[in-house]
XYZ file of C-alpha atoms in Angstrom:
477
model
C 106.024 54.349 98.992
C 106.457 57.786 99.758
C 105.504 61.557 97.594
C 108.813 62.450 97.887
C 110.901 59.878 96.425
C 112.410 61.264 93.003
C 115.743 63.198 94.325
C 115.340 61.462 97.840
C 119.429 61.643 98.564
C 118.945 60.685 102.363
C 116.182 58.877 103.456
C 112.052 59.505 102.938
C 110.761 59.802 106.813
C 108.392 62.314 107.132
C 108.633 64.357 109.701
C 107.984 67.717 110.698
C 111.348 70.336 110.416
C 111.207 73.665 111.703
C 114.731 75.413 110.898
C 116.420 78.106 111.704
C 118.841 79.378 108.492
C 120.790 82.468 107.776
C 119.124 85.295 105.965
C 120.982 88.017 104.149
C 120.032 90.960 105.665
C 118.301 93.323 103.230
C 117.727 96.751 103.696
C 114.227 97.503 105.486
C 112.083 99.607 103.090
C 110.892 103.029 104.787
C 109.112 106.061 103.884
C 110.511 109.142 105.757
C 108.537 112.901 106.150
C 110.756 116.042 105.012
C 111.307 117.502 108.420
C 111.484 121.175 107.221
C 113.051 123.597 109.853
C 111.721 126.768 110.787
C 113.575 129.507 111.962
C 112.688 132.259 114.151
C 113.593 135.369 116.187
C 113.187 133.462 119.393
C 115.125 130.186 120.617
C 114.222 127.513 117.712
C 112.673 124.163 118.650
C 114.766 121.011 118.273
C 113.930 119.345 115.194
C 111.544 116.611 115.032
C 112.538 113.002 114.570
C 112.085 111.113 111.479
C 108.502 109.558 111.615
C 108.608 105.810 110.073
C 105.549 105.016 108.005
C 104.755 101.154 107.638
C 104.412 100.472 103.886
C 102.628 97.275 103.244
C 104.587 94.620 100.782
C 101.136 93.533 99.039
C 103.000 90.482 97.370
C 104.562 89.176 100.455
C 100.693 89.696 101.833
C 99.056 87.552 99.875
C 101.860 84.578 99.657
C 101.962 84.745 103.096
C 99.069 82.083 103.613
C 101.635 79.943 102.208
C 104.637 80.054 104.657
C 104.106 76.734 105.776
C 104.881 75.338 102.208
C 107.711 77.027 101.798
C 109.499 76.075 105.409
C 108.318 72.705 104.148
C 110.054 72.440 101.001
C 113.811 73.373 103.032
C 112.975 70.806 105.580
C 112.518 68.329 102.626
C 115.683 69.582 101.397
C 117.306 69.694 104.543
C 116.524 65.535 104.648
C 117.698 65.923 101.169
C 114.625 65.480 99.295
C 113.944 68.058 95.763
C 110.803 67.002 94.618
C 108.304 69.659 93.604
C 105.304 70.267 96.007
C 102.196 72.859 95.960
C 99.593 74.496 97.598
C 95.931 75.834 96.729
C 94.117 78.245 98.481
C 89.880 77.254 98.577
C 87.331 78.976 98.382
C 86.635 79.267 102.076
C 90.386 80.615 102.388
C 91.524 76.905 103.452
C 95.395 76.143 102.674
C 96.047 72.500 101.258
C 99.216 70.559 99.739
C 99.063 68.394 96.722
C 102.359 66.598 95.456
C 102.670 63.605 92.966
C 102.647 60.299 95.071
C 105.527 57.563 93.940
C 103.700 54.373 93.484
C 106.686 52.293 92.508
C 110.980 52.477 93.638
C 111.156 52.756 89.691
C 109.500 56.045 87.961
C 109.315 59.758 89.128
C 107.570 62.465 87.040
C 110.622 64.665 85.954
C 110.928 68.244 87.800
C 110.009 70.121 84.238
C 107.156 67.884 84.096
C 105.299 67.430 87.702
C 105.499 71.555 87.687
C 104.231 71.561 84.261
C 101.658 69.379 85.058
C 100.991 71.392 88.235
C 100.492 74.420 86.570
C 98.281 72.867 84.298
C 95.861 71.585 86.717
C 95.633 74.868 88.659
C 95.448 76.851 86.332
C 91.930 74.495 85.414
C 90.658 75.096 88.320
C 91.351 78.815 88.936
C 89.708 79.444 85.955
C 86.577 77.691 86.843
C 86.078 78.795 90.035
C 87.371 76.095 92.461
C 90.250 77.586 94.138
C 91.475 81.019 94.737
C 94.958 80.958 94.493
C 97.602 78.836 94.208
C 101.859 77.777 94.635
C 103.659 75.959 93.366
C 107.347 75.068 94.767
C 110.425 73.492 93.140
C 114.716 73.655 92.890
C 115.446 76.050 90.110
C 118.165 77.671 88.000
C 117.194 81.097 89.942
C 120.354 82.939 91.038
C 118.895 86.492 91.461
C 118.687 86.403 87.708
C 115.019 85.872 86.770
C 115.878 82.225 85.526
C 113.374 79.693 87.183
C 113.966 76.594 85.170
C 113.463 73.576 87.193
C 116.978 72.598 88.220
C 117.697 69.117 86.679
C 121.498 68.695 87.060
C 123.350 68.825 90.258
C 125.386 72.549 89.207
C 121.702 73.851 88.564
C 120.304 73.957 91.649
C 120.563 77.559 93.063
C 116.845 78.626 94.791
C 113.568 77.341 95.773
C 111.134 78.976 93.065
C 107.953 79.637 93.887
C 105.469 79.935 90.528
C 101.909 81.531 92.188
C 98.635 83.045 91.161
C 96.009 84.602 92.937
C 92.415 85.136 91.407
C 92.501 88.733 89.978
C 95.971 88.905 89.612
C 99.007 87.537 87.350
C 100.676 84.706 87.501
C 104.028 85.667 89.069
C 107.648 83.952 90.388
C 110.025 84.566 93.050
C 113.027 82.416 94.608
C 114.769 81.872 97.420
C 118.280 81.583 96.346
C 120.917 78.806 98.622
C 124.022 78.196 98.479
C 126.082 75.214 100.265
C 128.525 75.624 101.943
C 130.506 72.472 103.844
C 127.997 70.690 103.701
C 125.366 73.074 105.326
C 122.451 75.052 102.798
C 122.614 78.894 103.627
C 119.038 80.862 102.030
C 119.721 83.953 101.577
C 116.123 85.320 101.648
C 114.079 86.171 99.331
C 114.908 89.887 97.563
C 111.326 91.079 97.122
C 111.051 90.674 100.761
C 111.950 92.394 104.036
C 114.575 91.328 106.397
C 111.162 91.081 109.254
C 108.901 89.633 106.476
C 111.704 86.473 105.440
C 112.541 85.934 109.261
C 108.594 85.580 109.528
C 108.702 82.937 106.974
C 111.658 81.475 108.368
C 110.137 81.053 111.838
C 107.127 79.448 110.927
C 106.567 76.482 112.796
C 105.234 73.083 111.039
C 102.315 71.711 113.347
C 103.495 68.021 114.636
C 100.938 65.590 112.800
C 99.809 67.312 110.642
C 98.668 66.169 107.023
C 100.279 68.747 104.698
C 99.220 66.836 101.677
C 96.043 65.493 101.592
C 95.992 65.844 98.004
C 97.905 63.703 96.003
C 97.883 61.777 92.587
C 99.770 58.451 92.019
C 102.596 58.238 89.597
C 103.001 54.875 87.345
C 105.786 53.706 85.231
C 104.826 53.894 81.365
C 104.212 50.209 79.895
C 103.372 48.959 76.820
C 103.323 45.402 75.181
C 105.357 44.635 71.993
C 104.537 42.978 68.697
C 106.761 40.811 70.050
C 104.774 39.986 72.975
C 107.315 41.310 75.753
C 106.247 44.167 78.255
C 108.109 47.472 78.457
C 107.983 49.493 81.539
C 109.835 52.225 81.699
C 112.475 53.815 84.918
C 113.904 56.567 84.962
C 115.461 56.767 88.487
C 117.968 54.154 88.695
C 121.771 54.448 88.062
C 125.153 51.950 88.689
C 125.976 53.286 91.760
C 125.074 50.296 93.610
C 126.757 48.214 91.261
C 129.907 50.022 91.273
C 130.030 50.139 95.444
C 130.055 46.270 94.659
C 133.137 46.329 92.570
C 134.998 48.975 94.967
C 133.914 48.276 98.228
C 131.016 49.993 100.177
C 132.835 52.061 102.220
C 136.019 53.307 99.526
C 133.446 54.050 97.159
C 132.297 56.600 99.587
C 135.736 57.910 100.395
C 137.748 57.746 97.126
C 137.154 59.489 94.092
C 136.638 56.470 91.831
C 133.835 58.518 89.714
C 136.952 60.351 88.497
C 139.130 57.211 87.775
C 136.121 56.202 86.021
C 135.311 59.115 84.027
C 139.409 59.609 83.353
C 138.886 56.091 81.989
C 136.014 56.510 79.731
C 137.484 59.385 78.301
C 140.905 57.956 77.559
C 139.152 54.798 75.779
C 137.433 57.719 73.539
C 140.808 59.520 72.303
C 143.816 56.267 72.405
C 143.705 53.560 70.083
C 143.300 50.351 71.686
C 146.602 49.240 73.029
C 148.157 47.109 76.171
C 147.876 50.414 78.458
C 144.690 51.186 77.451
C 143.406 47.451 77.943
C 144.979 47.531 81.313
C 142.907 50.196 82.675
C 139.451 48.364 81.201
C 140.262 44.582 80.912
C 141.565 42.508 83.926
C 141.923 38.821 84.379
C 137.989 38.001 85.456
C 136.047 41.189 84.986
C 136.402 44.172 82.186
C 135.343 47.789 82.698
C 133.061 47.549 79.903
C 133.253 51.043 77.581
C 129.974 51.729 75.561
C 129.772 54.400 73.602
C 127.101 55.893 71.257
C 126.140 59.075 69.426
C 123.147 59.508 72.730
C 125.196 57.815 75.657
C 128.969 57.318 76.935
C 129.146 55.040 80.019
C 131.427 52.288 81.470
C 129.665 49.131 82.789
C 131.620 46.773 85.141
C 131.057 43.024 83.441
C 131.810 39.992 85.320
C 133.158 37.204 82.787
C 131.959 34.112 82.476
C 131.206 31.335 80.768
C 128.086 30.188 82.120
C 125.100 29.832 79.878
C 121.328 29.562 80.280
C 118.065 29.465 77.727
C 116.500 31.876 78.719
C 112.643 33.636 77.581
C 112.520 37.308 77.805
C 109.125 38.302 79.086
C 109.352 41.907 80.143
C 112.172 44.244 79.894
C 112.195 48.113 82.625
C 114.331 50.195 79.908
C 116.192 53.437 82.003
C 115.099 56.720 80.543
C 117.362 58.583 82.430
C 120.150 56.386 80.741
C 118.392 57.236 77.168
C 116.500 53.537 77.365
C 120.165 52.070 76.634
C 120.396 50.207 79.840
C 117.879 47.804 81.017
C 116.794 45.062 83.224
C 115.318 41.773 81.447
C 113.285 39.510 83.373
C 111.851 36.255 82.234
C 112.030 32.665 82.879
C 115.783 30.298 82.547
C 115.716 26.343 81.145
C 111.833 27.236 81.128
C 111.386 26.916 84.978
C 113.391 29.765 87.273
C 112.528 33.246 86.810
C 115.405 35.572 87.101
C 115.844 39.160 85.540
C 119.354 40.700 84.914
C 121.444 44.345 83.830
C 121.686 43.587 80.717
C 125.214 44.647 79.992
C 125.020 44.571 76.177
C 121.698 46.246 75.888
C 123.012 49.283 73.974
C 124.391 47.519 71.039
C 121.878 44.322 71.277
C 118.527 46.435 72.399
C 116.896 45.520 68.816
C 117.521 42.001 69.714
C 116.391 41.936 72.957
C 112.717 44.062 72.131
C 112.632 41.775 69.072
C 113.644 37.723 70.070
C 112.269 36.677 73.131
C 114.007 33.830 73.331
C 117.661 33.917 73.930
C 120.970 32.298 75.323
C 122.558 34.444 77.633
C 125.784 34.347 79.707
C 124.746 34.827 83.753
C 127.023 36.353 85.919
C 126.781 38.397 89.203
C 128.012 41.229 91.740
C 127.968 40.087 95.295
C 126.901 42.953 97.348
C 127.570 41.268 100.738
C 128.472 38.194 101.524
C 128.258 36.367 105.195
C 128.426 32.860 106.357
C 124.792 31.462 106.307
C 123.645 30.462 110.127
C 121.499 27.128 109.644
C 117.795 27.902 110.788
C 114.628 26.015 111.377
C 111.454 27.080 109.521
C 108.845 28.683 111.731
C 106.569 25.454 111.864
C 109.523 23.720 112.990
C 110.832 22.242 109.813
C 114.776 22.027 109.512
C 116.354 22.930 106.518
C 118.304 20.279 104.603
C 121.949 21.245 104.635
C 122.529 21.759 100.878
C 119.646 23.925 101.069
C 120.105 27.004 98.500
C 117.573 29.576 97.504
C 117.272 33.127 95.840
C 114.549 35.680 96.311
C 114.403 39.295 95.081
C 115.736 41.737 97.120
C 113.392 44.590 99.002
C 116.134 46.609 100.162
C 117.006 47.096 96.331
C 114.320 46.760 94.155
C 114.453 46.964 90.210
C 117.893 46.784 89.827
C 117.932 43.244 89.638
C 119.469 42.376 92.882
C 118.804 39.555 94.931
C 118.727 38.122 98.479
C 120.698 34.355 98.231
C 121.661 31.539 100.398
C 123.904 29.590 98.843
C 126.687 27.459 98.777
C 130.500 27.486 97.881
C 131.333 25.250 94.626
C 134.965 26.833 94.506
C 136.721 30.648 94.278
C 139.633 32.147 93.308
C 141.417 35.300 94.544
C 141.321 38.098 91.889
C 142.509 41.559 91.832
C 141.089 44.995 89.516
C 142.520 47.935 88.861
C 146.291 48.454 87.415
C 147.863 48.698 90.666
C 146.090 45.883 91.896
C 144.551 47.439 94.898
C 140.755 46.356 94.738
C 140.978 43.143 96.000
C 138.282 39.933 95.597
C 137.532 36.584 94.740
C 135.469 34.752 92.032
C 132.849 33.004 93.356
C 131.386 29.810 91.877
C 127.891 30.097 93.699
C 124.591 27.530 93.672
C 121.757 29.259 94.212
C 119.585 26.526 92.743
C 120.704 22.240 94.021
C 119.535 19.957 91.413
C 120.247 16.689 92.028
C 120.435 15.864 88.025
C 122.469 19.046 87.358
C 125.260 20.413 89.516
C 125.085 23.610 87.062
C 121.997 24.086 87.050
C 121.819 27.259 88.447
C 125.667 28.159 89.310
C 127.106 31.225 88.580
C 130.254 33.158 88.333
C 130.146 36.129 90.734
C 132.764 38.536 91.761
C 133.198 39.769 95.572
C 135.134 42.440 96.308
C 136.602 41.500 100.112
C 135.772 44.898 101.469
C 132.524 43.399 101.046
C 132.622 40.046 103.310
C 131.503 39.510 106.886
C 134.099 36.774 107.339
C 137.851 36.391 106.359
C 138.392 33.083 104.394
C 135.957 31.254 102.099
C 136.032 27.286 102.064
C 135.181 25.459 99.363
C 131.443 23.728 100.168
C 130.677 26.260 102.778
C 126.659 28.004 102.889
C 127.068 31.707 102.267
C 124.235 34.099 102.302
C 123.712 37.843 101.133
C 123.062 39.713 98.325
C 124.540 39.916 94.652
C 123.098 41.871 91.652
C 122.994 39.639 88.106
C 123.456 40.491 85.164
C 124.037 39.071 81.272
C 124.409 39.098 77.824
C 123.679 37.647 74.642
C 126.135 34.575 73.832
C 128.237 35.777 71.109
């Protein structure tokens, strides 16, 4: 894993960025003599010119040490990456980084919290001694307005703050304030600063292969074990976007606004009774847009209908903090041999029920992420694989969200259509992902494909498929 996962937006490769950005010129501070003219009987001199006197910026003196840090924290943003970092300054006058490290894809200290906890530590150590100074860096609030609350919402972020202290001194903030702008950032420069002193920090040049942060401090997911004998581990990074781009299509779910269709949705379902227009917005033929609604949470929840039951053990449960611990993966083991885990799409009204009976019967469904024709393969110690041949594994590419890498095969599907209009487009796959000769269910499940979504053009019944589908379930009713 990488230390700057939390708000990665783009991807996490490290690399060194040196950028050049536009700076808001500010006026250059100067300290002119009084010329004073002198006149006299004979021809008078011309008068002197103004003589500039260099005043030293003391602040911009001592953060100085720390320009690298700060030209690191845009090229992280640049790769769109907002995680807090810092620096400390030793006692021999040595410069090093420390950031959190993300141990897990999963759990990421907060913004308010890794800076809290930054200051914290720092603050320790300045006091006894160890270090001589310190920064620490982070997306803020600040808009030229002395508000440097760590940003946490995507309207908030408005500067690069940096919180320092040198020994001797007070603790002190300033910010860089961006805006964007088509896509590009524009920092405009800090205001305590020159227009010479912010193109110096601007043109500081990251040294290729160098470790920035040879400081760091692991991050793990909070977990605790329930009377009830089932493990909670806690997330608080994860969202539906995945499993939305699997009911829309991959690429129109990056160029059509259906976060607006869906939030027009959710709140229409919150003001109209129900009624046949209403239901046709939410409920279609094989899945529902599933509304949930409490006095912490409002969210819609794409469900996948089915009929299809397993026994099933819950043995450890990764609640979403960032969704108020009302959505939630459940892992455990089905008909006592299989392990799967699955969104749980009725967690908010059944969460008692889940943290409190391990064992359930719960309806299995899934969202097919892609979908390909499977090309028959040989193992690597020359083995061939048996042509019903089906197998799951979980997914690396998308980890914790329940999602899984499949081959399997084709029992039967159906053409199916969402949306009023009818324009998402897909079919209803029956899928095997487990062949039991004793049970032709045994491990065959209802799962929804939008055709956006497909390699190839036209399923066949009995055909091997392979790709990758998210599952999820609920408690039988």
């Amino acid at each position: 894993m990488g230390i700057f996962d939390f708000f990665k937006k783009k991807n996490n490769k490290q690399e060194n960025v040196s950028t050049s950005v536009d700076v808001v010129e500010m006026p250059e501070e100067r300290v002119v003599e009084e010329v004073v003219e002198e006149f006299v009987d004979t021809i008078p001199e011309a008068p002197s010119q103004p003589v500039e006197e260099y005043k030293v910026n003391e602040e911009y003196e001592k953060i100085k040490i720390y320009n690298d840090y700060i030209v690191y924290s845009i090229a992280l943003q640049l790769r769109g990456e907002y995680t807090p970092i810092s620096a400390f300054e030793k006692e021999n006058g040595e410069v090093e980084g420390f950031a959190y490290m993300v141990t897990e894809d999963a759990y990421a200290l907060p913004p308010q919290e890794a800076v809290s906890n930054m200051e914290e530590k720092f603050e320790n150590e300045l006091q006894a001694g160890k270090i001589k100074s310190y920064v620490i860096l982070y997306h803020s609030q600040f808009d030229d307005n002395g508000n440097h609350n760590p940003a946490a919402k995507e309207e908030e972020f408005k500067a690069i703050s940096i919180s320092y202290h040198f020994k001797g001194s007070d603790k002190a903030k300033t910010g860089l304030p961006y805006i964007f702008e088509n896509n590009n950032v524009t920092y405009k420069g800090f205001a305590e600063f020159s227009h010479e002193e912010n193109n110096e920090i601007m043109n500081t040049q990251l040294i290729d292969g160098k470790d920035y942060f040879p400081n760091m401090e692991g991050i793990k997911a909070p977990e605790t074990t329930n009377e009830a004998g089932i493990i909670i581990r806690k997330s608080n990074i994860h969202n539906l976007v995945n499993t939305w781009s699997g009911i829309f299509g991959h690429e129109n779910f990056q160029t059509k606004d259906y976060g607006q269709y869906l939030t027009n949705v959710l709140m229409q379902s919150t003001v109209s009774d129900p009624s046949d227009e209403g239901k046709s917005k939410t409920e279609f033929e094989d899945v529902r847009f599933k509304t949930v609604f409490t006095e912490e949470l409002s969210t819609i929840i794409p469900e996948v209908k089915t009929d299809y039951t397993l026994d099933f053990e819950t043995r450890s449960i990764r609640e979403w903090e960032n969704a108020l611990n009302l959505q939630a993966i459940v892992a455990g083991p089905a008909r006592n041999t299989f392990g799967i885990w699955f969104f749980a799409t009725d967690y908010a009204e059944n969460r008692n029920k889940y943290l409190t009976q391990p064992h359930l019967n719960v309806n299995i469904s899934g969202i097919v992420l892609i979908l390909d024709v499977h090309q028959s393969f040989d193992l690597p110690e020359g083995t061939s694989v048996s042509e019903d041949f089906t197998t799951y594994a979980p997914s690396n590419d998308v980890p914790n969200y329940a999602c899984f890498d499949f081959i399997g095969q084709l029992v039967d599907f159906k053409e199916t259509e969402l949306l009023d209009d009818g324009s998402v487009k897909g079919y209803i796959l029956k899928l095997k992902l487990i062949t039991n000769e004793e049970r032709e269910d045994y491990f065959t499940i209802d799962a929804f494909v939008n055709k956006e979504n497909m390699k190839f053009e036209t399923p066949v019944k009995g055909m091997k498929v392979a790709g990758a589908l998210q599952l999820q379930g609920k408690i039988v009713e």
